[in-house]
Short mmCIF file of C-alpha atoms in Angstrom, two decimals:
data_model
loop_
_atom_site.label_atom_id
_atom_site.label_comp_id
_atom_site.label_asym_id
_atom_site.label_seq_id
_atom_site.Cartn_x
_atom_site.Cartn_y
_atom_site.Cartn_z
CA UNK K 1478 182.81 115.36 76.52
CA UNK K 1479 181.15 113.70 79.50
CA UNK K 1480 180.25 110.64 77.49
CA UNK K 1481 183.88 109.86 76.63
CA UNK K 1482 185.06 110.63 80.13
CA UNK K 1483 182.85 107.91 81.56
CA UNK K 1484 184.69 105.25 79.59
CA UNK K 1485 187.93 106.16 81.30
CA UNK K 1486 186.67 104.53 84.51
CA UNK K 1487 188.28 101.16 85.00
CA UNK K 1488 186.06 98.14 85.73
CA UNK K 1489 186.88 98.39 89.43
CA UNK K 1490 185.48 101.91 89.65
CA UNK K 1491 182.54 100.81 87.58
CA UNK K 1492 181.72 98.07 90.06
CA UNK K 1493 181.51 100.73 92.74
CA UNK K 1494 178.63 102.45 90.99
CA UNK K 1495 180.46 105.13 88.98
CA UNK K 1496 177.99 104.61 86.19
CA UNK K 1497 178.13 106.13 82.79
CA UNK K 1498 175.98 109.26 82.60
CA UNK K 1499 173.72 107.58 80.07
CA UNK K 1500 172.60 105.11 82.73
CA UNK K 1501 171.41 107.99 84.90
CA UNK K 1502 169.65 109.46 81.87
CA UNK K 1503 168.01 106.18 80.94
CA UNK K 1504 166.81 105.67 84.52
CA UNK K 1505 165.35 109.18 84.48
CA UNK K 1506 163.65 108.48 81.15
CA UNK K 1507 162.09 105.24 82.43
CA UNK K 1508 160.90 106.99 85.60
CA UNK K 1509 159.32 109.79 83.56
CA UNK K 1510 157.54 107.32 81.31
CA UNK K 1511 156.21 105.20 84.19
CA UNK K 1512 155.02 108.32 86.02
CA UNK K 1513 153.40 109.73 82.87
CA UNK K 1514 151.54 106.46 82.35
CA UNK K 1515 150.30 106.51 85.94
CA UNK K 1516 152.13 103.27 86.70
CA UNK K 1517 154.22 104.62 89.57
CA UNK K 1518 153.72 107.50 92.02
CA UNK K 1519 156.83 109.73 92.24
CA UNK K 1520 156.11 110.40 95.93
CA UNK K 1521 156.17 106.63 96.53
CA UNK K 1522 159.58 106.46 94.84
CA UNK K 1523 160.84 109.20 97.19
CA UNK K 1524 159.43 107.30 100.17
CA UNK K 1525 161.19 104.06 99.16
CA UNK K 1526 164.54 105.82 98.77
CA UNK K 1527 164.03 107.59 102.10
CA UNK K 1528 163.21 104.33 103.86
CA UNK K 1529 166.49 102.72 102.82
CA UNK K 1530 168.66 105.82 103.12
CA UNK K 1531 167.37 106.97 106.50
CA UNK K 1532 165.25 104.40 108.31
CA UNK K 1533 166.40 100.85 107.58
CA UNK K 1534 170.07 100.14 108.21
CA UNK K 1535 172.60 98.23 110.34
CA UNK K 1536 171.69 100.20 113.47
CA UNK K 1537 168.58 97.99 113.59
CA UNK K 1538 170.66 94.83 113.73
CA UNK K 1539 173.05 96.37 116.27
CA UNK K 1540 170.14 96.97 118.65
CA UNK K 1541 169.10 93.33 118.31
CA UNK K 1542 172.64 92.17 119.09
CA UNK K 1543 173.02 94.48 122.10
CA UNK K 1544 169.70 93.27 123.51
CA UNK K 1545 170.72 89.62 123.01
CA UNK K 1546 174.00 90.30 124.85
CA UNK K 1547 172.23 91.83 127.85
CA UNK K 1548 168.93 89.95 128.09
CA UNK K 1549 169.20 86.12 128.24
CA UNK K 1550 165.44 85.68 127.81
CA UNK K 1551 165.49 87.80 124.67
CA UNK K 1552 168.48 85.87 123.34
CA UNK K 1553 166.62 82.59 123.90
CA UNK K 1554 163.63 83.92 121.93
CA UNK K 1555 165.95 85.23 119.20
CA UNK K 1556 167.70 81.89 118.75
CA UNK K 1557 164.38 79.98 118.78
CA UNK K 1558 162.33 82.25 116.46
CA UNK K 1559 164.41 85.12 115.11
CA UNK K 1560 161.63 86.52 112.90
CA UNK K 1561 159.32 87.00 115.91
CA UNK K 1562 162.06 88.28 118.24
CA UNK K 1563 163.25 90.83 115.66
CA UNK K 1564 159.64 91.93 115.07
CA UNK K 1565 159.48 92.88 118.78
CA UNK K 1566 161.64 95.84 117.72
CA UNK K 1567 159.30 96.66 114.82
CA UNK K 1568 161.73 95.35 112.20
CA UNK K 1569 160.13 93.06 109.61
CA UNK K 1570 159.25 92.52 106.00
CA UNK K 1571 161.00 92.77 102.66
CA UNK K 1572 164.09 90.53 102.50
CA UNK K 1573 163.72 89.57 106.15
CA UNK K 1574 160.45 87.69 106.08
CA UNK K 1575 162.04 84.54 107.51
CA UNK K 1576 165.00 85.24 109.78
CA UNK K 1577 167.55 82.93 111.40
CA UNK K 1578 170.26 84.09 113.82
CA UNK K 1579 173.53 82.15 114.02
CA UNK K 1580 175.78 82.66 117.03
CA UNK K 1581 179.54 83.09 117.04
CA UNK K 1582 181.40 81.44 119.92
CA UNK K 1583 185.07 80.86 120.73
CA UNK K 1584 184.76 77.59 118.75
CA UNK K 1585 182.50 78.60 115.83
CA UNK K 1586 182.60 81.51 113.39
CA UNK K 1587 179.68 82.15 111.01
CA UNK K 1588 179.82 83.92 107.66
CA UNK K 1589 176.82 84.84 105.46
CA UNK K 1590 176.83 85.00 101.65
CA UNK K 1591 174.49 84.66 98.69
CA UNK K 1592 176.42 83.00 95.87
CA UNK K 1593 173.51 83.13 93.38
CA UNK K 1594 172.57 86.80 93.70
CA UNK K 1595 173.00 89.10 96.71
CA UNK K 1596 170.34 88.09 99.26
CA UNK K 1597 170.85 90.02 102.50
CA UNK K 1598 168.71 90.68 105.61
CA UNK K 1599 167.43 94.16 104.72
CA UNK K 1600 165.20 94.89 107.77
CA UNK K 1601 168.13 94.50 110.16
CA UNK K 1602 171.14 95.51 108.02
CA UNK K 1603 169.69 97.75 105.29
CA UNK K 1604 170.87 97.39 101.70
CA UNK K 1605 174.02 95.35 101.10
CA UNK K 1606 177.41 97.03 100.56
CA UNK K 1607 179.15 96.73 97.19
CA UNK K 1608 181.66 94.14 98.45
CA UNK K 1609 178.84 91.79 99.53
CA UNK K 1610 177.42 91.94 95.99
CA UNK K 1611 180.82 91.58 94.30
CA UNK K 1612 181.82 88.55 92.25
CA UNK K 1613 184.93 88.25 94.44
CA UNK K 1614 182.92 87.76 97.63
CA UNK K 1615 180.15 85.62 96.13
CA UNK K 1616 182.60 83.25 94.46
CA UNK K 1617 185.15 82.87 97.26
CA UNK K 1618 183.12 82.94 100.49
CA UNK K 1619 182.12 79.27 100.10
CA UNK K 1620 185.41 77.80 98.84
CA UNK K 1621 187.87 79.99 100.74
CA UNK K 1622 186.06 81.63 103.66
CA UNK K 1623 189.26 81.91 105.71
CA UNK K 1624 190.97 83.74 102.85
CA UNK K 1625 188.01 86.11 102.54
CA UNK K 1626 188.19 86.80 106.28
CA UNK K 1627 191.90 87.59 105.89
CA UNK K 1628 190.92 90.17 103.22
CA UNK K 1629 189.01 91.83 106.07
CA UNK K 1630 192.00 91.55 108.41
CA UNK K 1631 190.61 88.63 110.41
CA UNK K 1632 192.78 85.50 110.76
CA UNK K 1633 191.05 82.58 112.46
CA UNK K 1634 192.91 79.68 114.09
CA UNK K 1635 192.46 76.30 112.36
CA UNK K 1636 190.55 74.89 115.32
CA UNK K 1637 187.79 77.48 115.04
CA UNK K 1638 185.10 75.96 112.81
CA UNK K 1639 183.91 78.22 109.99
CA UNK K 1640 180.26 77.86 109.02
CA UNK K 1641 179.26 79.56 105.79
CA UNK K 1642 175.55 80.23 105.20
CA UNK K 1643 174.68 80.47 101.50
CA UNK K 1644 171.32 82.26 101.31
CA UNK K 1645 169.81 80.13 98.54
CA UNK K 1646 166.15 80.51 99.64
CA UNK K 1647 164.12 83.22 101.42
CA UNK K 1648 165.69 82.50 104.81
CA UNK K 1649 167.88 85.46 105.79
CA UNK K 1650 170.76 85.14 108.23
CA UNK K 1651 172.08 87.50 110.90
CA UNK K 1652 175.28 86.69 112.78
CA UNK K 1653 175.20 87.24 116.54
CA UNK K 1654 178.84 88.23 117.20
CA UNK K 1655 180.70 87.52 120.42
CA UNK K 1656 180.44 90.25 123.03
CA UNK K 1657 183.90 91.79 123.48
CA UNK K 1658 185.66 91.84 126.81
CA UNK K 1659 185.64 95.07 128.80
CA UNK K 1660 182.00 95.90 128.04
CA UNK K 1661 180.47 94.66 131.28
CA UNK K 1662 179.26 98.05 132.46
CA UNK K 1663 177.85 99.30 129.15
CA UNK K 1664 174.16 99.80 128.45
CA UNK K 1665 172.43 98.56 125.32
CA UNK K 1666 172.81 101.81 123.33
CA UNK K 1667 176.55 101.99 124.10
CA UNK K 1668 176.89 98.30 123.18
CA UNK K 1669 174.98 98.85 119.93
CA UNK K 1670 177.50 101.59 119.06
CA UNK K 1671 180.22 98.92 118.99
CA UNK K 1672 178.38 96.48 116.69
CA UNK K 1673 179.33 96.89 113.03
CA UNK K 1674 177.53 95.74 109.92
CA UNK K 1675 180.49 93.53 108.99
CA UNK K 1676 180.36 91.77 112.38
CA UNK K 1677 176.71 90.89 111.71
CA UNK K 1678 177.60 89.43 108.28
CA UNK K 1679 180.53 87.59 109.84
CA UNK K 1680 183.47 89.29 108.12
CA UNK K 1681 184.63 90.93 111.36
CA UNK K 1682 184.55 90.58 115.11
CA UNK K 1683 183.25 93.28 117.42
CA UNK K 1684 186.10 95.27 118.91
CA UNK K 1685 185.97 96.41 122.53
CA UNK K 1686 185.54 100.07 123.51
CA UNK R 620 170.29 77.53 84.52
CA UNK R 621 174.03 76.97 84.52
CA UNK R 622 174.69 80.71 84.32
CA UNK R 623 177.61 82.89 85.29
CA UNK R 624 175.51 84.13 88.23
CA UNK R 625 176.06 80.71 89.86
CA UNK R 626 179.58 81.65 90.93
CA UNK R 627 180.11 79.83 94.22
CA UNK R 628 183.58 78.26 94.15
CA UNK R 629 184.88 80.11 91.08
CA UNK R 630 188.38 81.54 91.06
CA UNK R 631 189.86 84.62 89.47
CA UNK R 632 187.77 87.52 90.75
CA UNK R 633 190.53 88.76 93.05
CA UNK R 634 190.41 89.88 96.68
CA UNK R 635 187.35 91.33 98.39
CA UNK R 636 187.82 95.09 98.67
CA UNK R 637 185.58 96.74 101.28
CA UNK R 638 184.98 100.46 100.90
CA UNK R 639 185.35 102.63 104.02
CA UNK R 640 182.28 104.69 104.97
CA UNK R 641 180.32 103.40 102.01
CA UNK R 642 177.14 105.38 101.23
CA UNK R 643 173.81 103.55 100.81
CA UNK R 644 173.71 104.71 97.18
CA UNK R 645 176.73 105.87 95.17
CA UNK R 646 174.58 108.03 92.90
CA UNK R 647 170.92 109.12 93.10
CA UNK R 648 169.93 106.98 90.09
CA UNK R 649 170.73 103.81 92.06
CA UNK R 650 168.06 104.65 94.61
CA UNK R 651 165.61 105.45 91.81
CA UNK R 652 166.23 102.02 90.26
CA UNK R 653 165.52 100.31 93.58
CA UNK R 654 162.35 102.40 93.98
CA UNK R 655 161.16 101.95 90.39
CA UNK R 656 161.53 98.21 90.60
CA UNK R 657 159.58 98.02 93.85
CA UNK R 658 156.86 100.47 92.75
CA UNK R 659 156.40 98.78 89.36
CA UNK R 660 156.43 95.42 91.15
CA UNK R 661 153.33 96.54 93.06
CA UNK R 662 151.37 95.77 89.87
CA UNK R 663 152.09 92.13 90.73
CA UNK R 664 152.76 91.19 87.12
CA UNK R 665 155.85 89.22 88.12
CA UNK R 666 157.26 87.60 91.27
CA UNK R 667 160.64 87.67 93.00
CA UNK R 668 161.80 84.47 91.30
CA UNK R 669 160.90 85.70 87.81
CA UNK R 670 162.66 88.95 88.67
CA UNK R 671 165.83 87.10 89.65
CA UNK R 672 165.67 85.05 86.47
CA UNK R 673 165.62 88.16 84.27
CA UNK R 674 168.92 89.15 85.88
CA UNK R 675 170.40 85.68 85.37
CA UNK R 676 169.48 85.73 81.68
CA UNK R 677 171.48 88.87 80.94
CA UNK R 678 174.29 87.88 78.55
CA UNK R 679 177.15 86.51 80.71
CA UNK R 680 179.67 89.19 79.76
CA UNK R 681 177.08 91.88 80.53
CA UNK R 682 176.24 90.24 83.83
CA UNK R 683 179.87 90.49 84.90
CA UNK R 684 180.41 94.00 83.52
CA UNK R 685 177.35 95.71 84.98
CA UNK R 686 177.09 96.95 88.57
CA UNK R 687 174.32 95.61 90.83
CA UNK R 688 171.92 98.48 90.18
CA UNK R 689 172.70 98.49 86.46
CA UNK R 690 171.70 94.81 86.38
CA UNK R 691 168.53 95.68 88.27
CA UNK R 692 167.77 98.45 85.78
CA UNK R 693 168.26 96.26 82.71
CA UNK R 694 166.13 93.53 84.23
CA UNK R 695 163.41 96.02 85.25
CA UNK R 696 163.14 97.11 81.62
CA UNK R 697 162.76 93.46 80.59
CA UNK R 698 160.08 92.97 83.27
CA UNK R 699 157.94 96.01 82.42
CA UNK R 700 158.15 95.16 78.70
CA UNK R 701 157.36 91.50 79.29
CA UNK R 702 154.42 92.39 81.53
CA UNK R 703 153.03 94.75 78.89
CA UNK R 704 153.19 97.72 81.26
CA UNK R 705 155.13 99.64 78.60
CA UNK R 706 155.75 99.00 74.92
CA UNK R 707 159.05 98.96 73.07
CA UNK R 708 157.91 102.01 71.14
CA UNK R 709 157.15 103.94 74.34
CA UNK R 710 160.60 103.06 75.66
CA UNK R 711 162.29 104.21 72.48
CA UNK R 712 160.37 107.46 72.15
CA UNK R 713 160.00 108.20 75.87
CA UNK R 714 156.38 109.15 75.17
CA UNK R 715 153.35 107.25 76.38
CA UNK R 716 150.93 105.75 73.88
CA UNK R 717 147.96 108.19 74.03
CA UNK R 718 145.58 105.34 73.14
CA UNK R 719 146.22 103.72 76.53
CA UNK R 720 144.38 105.41 79.44
CA UNK R 721 146.52 106.80 82.26
CA UNK R 722 146.58 104.30 85.13
CA UNK R 723 146.34 104.79 88.89
CA UNK R 724 149.51 103.64 90.73
CA UNK R 725 148.81 100.82 93.19
CA UNK R 726 151.65 101.91 95.49
CA UNK R 727 151.22 105.40 96.91
CA UNK R 728 153.62 107.08 99.33
CA UNK R 729 151.46 106.30 102.38
CA UNK R 730 151.55 102.58 101.54
CA UNK R 731 155.33 102.33 101.14
CA UNK R 732 156.39 101.62 104.72
CA UNK R 733 153.50 99.20 105.40
CA UNK R 734 154.38 97.35 102.17
CA UNK R 735 158.05 97.14 103.16
CA UNK R 736 157.13 95.97 106.67
CA UNK R 737 154.80 93.29 105.28
CA UNK R 738 157.24 92.00 102.66
CA UNK R 739 156.41 88.85 100.74
CA UNK R 740 156.53 85.79 103.00
CA UNK R 741 157.07 82.52 101.13
CA UNK R 742 155.97 80.11 103.90
CA UNK R 743 152.88 78.10 102.91
CA UNK R 744 150.67 75.50 104.62
CA UNK R 745 150.69 72.13 102.89
CA UNK R 746 149.14 68.82 103.88
CA UNK R 747 152.19 66.66 103.08
CA UNK R 748 154.65 65.69 105.80
CA UNK R 749 158.40 66.39 105.41
CA UNK R 750 160.26 63.66 103.56
CA UNK R 751 163.49 64.24 105.49
CA UNK R 752 164.31 64.66 109.18
CA UNK R 753 167.11 66.46 111.01
CA UNK R 754 170.31 64.40 111.01
CA UNK R 755 169.37 62.45 107.88
CA UNK R 756 171.96 62.01 105.13
CA UNK R 757 170.94 63.36 101.73
CA UNK R 758 172.49 63.96 98.34
CA UNK R 759 171.81 67.07 96.27
CA UNK R 760 170.44 65.97 92.92
CA UNK R 761 172.66 66.27 89.89
CA UNK R 762 170.22 68.23 87.75
CA UNK R 763 170.79 70.92 85.14
CA UNK R 764 167.52 72.78 84.62
CA UNK R 765 167.69 75.42 81.89
CA UNK R 766 165.26 77.68 83.77
CA UNK R 767 165.57 79.34 87.17
CA UNK R 768 166.83 77.21 90.04
CA UNK R 769 168.31 77.88 93.47
CA UNK R 770 170.38 74.71 93.54
CA UNK R 771 173.96 75.91 92.94
CA UNK R 772 176.28 73.79 90.82
CA UNK R 773 178.85 73.45 93.58
CA UNK R 774 176.61 71.17 95.68
CA UNK R 775 175.02 69.08 92.92
CA UNK R 776 175.79 65.40 93.47
CA UNK R 777 177.32 66.11 96.89
CA UNK R 778 176.38 64.50 100.19
CA UNK R 779 175.03 66.57 103.05
CA UNK R 780 173.09 66.27 106.29
CA UNK R 781 169.68 67.74 107.05
CA UNK R 782 170.11 70.39 109.74
CA UNK R 783 166.45 71.43 110.10
CA UNK R 784 163.32 72.10 108.07
CA UNK R 785 161.71 75.52 107.68
CA UNK R 786 158.23 74.39 106.71
CA UNK R 787 156.96 74.53 103.12
CA UNK R 788 158.05 77.43 100.94
CA UNK R 789 157.23 78.61 97.43
CA UNK R 790 159.35 76.64 94.94
CA UNK R 791 161.35 79.11 92.81
CA UNK R 792 161.88 76.78 89.84
CA UNK R 793 158.15 76.71 89.02
CA UNK R 794 157.24 80.15 90.37
CA UNK R 795 159.79 81.88 88.12
CA UNK R 796 158.01 80.37 85.09
CA UNK R 797 154.56 81.42 86.41
CA UNK R 798 153.74 77.71 86.65
CA UNK R 799 152.53 77.93 90.23
CA UNK R 800 154.01 78.16 93.71
CA UNK R 801 154.34 74.37 94.16
CA UNK R 802 155.19 74.87 97.86
CA UNK R 803 157.35 72.14 99.35
CA UNK R 804 159.51 71.61 102.39
CA UNK R 805 162.65 73.67 102.62
CA UNK R 806 165.64 72.35 104.57
CA UNK R 807 168.92 73.73 105.76
CA UNK R 808 171.49 71.18 104.59
CA UNK R 809 175.02 71.02 105.96
CA UNK R 810 177.83 70.10 103.57
CA UNK R 811 181.28 69.46 104.99
CA UNK R 812 183.83 71.71 103.30
CA UNK R 813 185.87 68.60 102.41
CA UNK R 814 182.86 67.05 100.63
CA UNK R 815 182.64 70.13 98.43
CA UNK R 816 186.26 71.18 97.97
CA UNK R 817 188.40 68.15 98.73
CA UNK R 818 191.05 67.23 101.26
CA UNK R 819 192.69 70.65 101.34
CA UNK R 820 189.66 72.12 103.09
CA UNK R 821 189.64 72.49 106.88
CA UNK R 822 187.92 69.41 108.37
CA UNK R 823 186.05 71.61 110.84
CA UNK R 824 184.46 73.84 108.17
CA UNK R 825 181.07 73.48 106.54
CA UNK R 826 178.74 75.26 104.13
CA UNK R 827 174.99 75.42 104.82
CA UNK R 828 172.41 75.86 102.06
CA UNK R 829 168.64 76.13 102.10
CA UNK R 830 167.36 73.51 99.66
CA UNK R 831 163.88 72.40 98.62
CA UNK R 832 162.72 68.79 98.70
CA UNK R 833 162.86 68.50 94.88
CA UNK R 834 166.60 69.22 95.07
CA UNK R 835 167.33 66.29 97.39
CA UNK R 836 167.50 62.49 97.46
CA UNK R 837 167.85 60.26 100.51
CA UNK R 838 171.23 58.52 100.65
#
């Protein structure tokens, strides 16, 4: 019976969204009721899902980073007023209304978290991955950021300062990673291909080509 | 509130385990929950702070057991019930009350992208001047409000330094209770890792939080 099978998932699987079938059924029932009452438009629901599955994701942030690496004037605007500089690309709005960019250097490494919920810069990175929303990340990023980075395979020397940004208000943070060596001849699209979501949260560096 | 959601600095949750090639949604219902919450939110019967508080007030064991989108779903049910958009009886039967006229949805498909692009800015103009300036030493207040707050326990009573101000923003503690936006200056405050976690922390490390004026005292 499907119902019983669902309970065989361990909590780890459950955290990764392997929900019990009754959750899917209850969501469907709520949707049907809200549609029947004229409270929500099913086509609007489809459009919201489409926006976050297909239009708004970390490729947006990667383009910002590549531009900042190649255009010093743009980088200056980005560091001074990130919201406006990001809007130049047409990226704005929900969960990115007030943006700040923090820059990684050989001496400083930045890491973004939201300990109280899971605030994340949606217009430039899309929806957050499961690990960003996990209790493990939210609890440890502030007390043991270097240990969290080691979970991602990144060991930082003691003399590199780690700055953790806990997104407690409506300011959303994007990390500007260091440009890797060996990328001097690359154009912005090729550079953007190298920039990962994790590098823009601060749990990774950008690897060279 | 001193809830289990306020987990900064807790131990025991294990390592962070990233998933390779993670999909945006792990099942279609997750996307529907996101969409339902946003589309129902277009009725403007609640605000983002009240929405967060409904998640925080899930029973602690439930909060830890449920996935992110399951928490969103449970809190969306609380919100639509609390706002009177649906009744308990409608939820239980799955049938709408025929005595209530069918409504017209405020959010239609053509308005979705413009609404996402506009978002909900929280910056407000106020006449007061900022109480603190960059470089100033402050202490996070040792307060324990039972309602919604964005002042985590791990900084309460700790000394920090004002990094910058972001202008005046809607104050979540009052907004979540529908007691008004009470906009006030919002500051990024730098706390040395050693101030928060003791001598074992790296002296070069720091944690930055965005804190409202009502959370701070001058030192």
